[in-house]
Amino acid sequence: ARPLLPAPHTAANVQPPQGHFDAATGEFQFVVDAAHRPPRPWVNVIANAGFGFQVSEAGAGYTWAVNSRLHQVTPWSNDPVTDPCFEHYLLQDLDTQALLPLHATPGSGTSCRVRHGQGYSAFESLHGALKAETTYFADVNESVKLVQLRLHNQGGAGRRLRALAMVEWQLGGARHERRTVRAWKSDSPALTAVFAKQRESRAGFGGATAFLSLSGLPGPLQWTCERSEFFDAAGQLVIPPALGQSATSGADPCAALAGEFTLAPGQNITLAFVLGHAADPAAAEQLARNWQSRDAAQTLEQVKAYWAGLLGKLQVRTPDPLFDALANRWLLYQTLASRLWSKAGFYQAGGAFGFRDQLQDAMAFAVIEPDRLRRQILLNASRQFPEGDVQHWWHAPGGEGVRTHFSDDLLWLPYACAYYVQVTGDLSILDEQVAFIDGPAIPEGAEDAYYAPQTSTQTATLFEHCARTLDKSLATGSHGLPLMGTGDWNDGMNRVGHEGRGESVWLAWFLCRVVQDFEPLARARNDAARAGKWLAAREGWISALHQDGWDGAWFRRAF
């Protein structure tokens, strides 16, 4: 057995690589070698609306489906020192038994050019006369991750090689949940895929099934579901000389596939590992069958075309090329892939819909994709209680989340709605009927309550949903400023107003702006009573801001 992990690199004399943005593609490119390594993992977040993954320069990261916190297909880690890998995509020279690193693996000494792009990350390496390019990407629509390996033998002698992947299943929100995972290989000789099913129904993911397959190699494949085959007596990760063809139920499951092939002088080959996910075993098997014959290279071009089409709708050109690269290629990409879809990054895998967060992020798409903001506004409105307050955050698919006394969350609904109408002129959104949610009030003396509310039989127009947030936010404290509750956009100030007396200067500013933007919509609907009430409250807040809120040189933060 060959060690799977090289000795860790030492920090002495290792410098950060000189990264740059490619003007033509927007890729962030850098080279990692023995003398150059990022001080912390430089990660690309890649996703579609319901599935995604992260990948660092070392090829580490994790994959999720539906919910990046509660349903991690493979384990997540935010350790910036070791950046552990739980999905291994490997290439081995069968004549020397040496590993040929495909990524910027710590301690390998191999030079690797890393290219993080929109929807993909590519790794270029050279092993003697063997050129390798490994590209990670996800399908635009389906819950499928592809790791495409393109090899070119530029030498005069053939190369005997072995492609191998080993992924450690989790299918849950914590490592211990792998114990209820059943792993097996399909009985169909025409389907080279290893499957894993989560048997526990916790968090609504019972029956969820993932698979690993390998396409592009004509010969037979080895497989195993036993992670223990990849450890020696000392507990070190190793590559076994052969895979044991073993299924498993619980304990320590994995999926491993390996195939051997020969690359003649001058020959090219393209193969692809496919990691997919579906709601149940039958759907997963069908998905695996569909992708067994799909063209990975064509899928990659579709991914690039999707992002180019979306981001190309709004472009800027300034004297600063760095600003242009961020504005034209990266800021909206990261907002959608990381914030709206993944709800995760390297340091945190939250998974939940943040009421304020998702509205703020969706507002960035008002010009280039206004329907995305429209859908987000209506979704958020469906997480409001009849009393006017909202869930601070909630998880899909069950809707469990936290009801709080945060004072700003609910106000982002009318703020985003007014902004949407200003940008698009679409007043019809105000008449959309949206159901409320029902659930118990926060217990007396408590700051929040976590539970899964029920969809209410009570519905109202979006305008009414927005109006109730303002109606609920008019109470003031002894200084005439709005009550802060347990936070006012600054979650860290949760104790300023938790007893019902604290007041927020920032919230007064925000309320003044929300009333300014939303009040005309009320008047246009002949709701003069509400509009007048909100305007009167606004005048009071402005007066309080200039009296007790102002100390003569600065605005105070809160009372």
PDB file of C-alpha atoms in Angstrom, residues 403-405 442 445-449:
ATOM      1  CA  ARG A 403     -38.489  33.173  15.959  1.00  0.00           C
ATOM      2  CA  THR A 404     -36.795  36.141  17.609  1.00  0.00           C
ATOM      3  CA  HIS A 405     -37.194  39.716  18.812  1.00  0.00           C
ATOM      4  CA  ILE A 442     -41.695  33.375  22.173  1.00  0.00           C
ATOM      5  CA  GLY A 445     -38.430  36.166  29.254  1.00  0.00           C
ATOM      6  CA  ALA A 446     -36.888  34.185  26.387  1.00  0.00           C
ATOM      7  CA  GLU A 447     -35.000  35.735  23.489  1.00  0.00           C
ATOM      8  CA  ASP A 448     -36.132  33.272  20.837  1.00  0.00           C
ATOM      9  CA  ALA A 449     -37.942  30.042  20.077  1.00  0.00           C
TER      10      ALA A 449
END
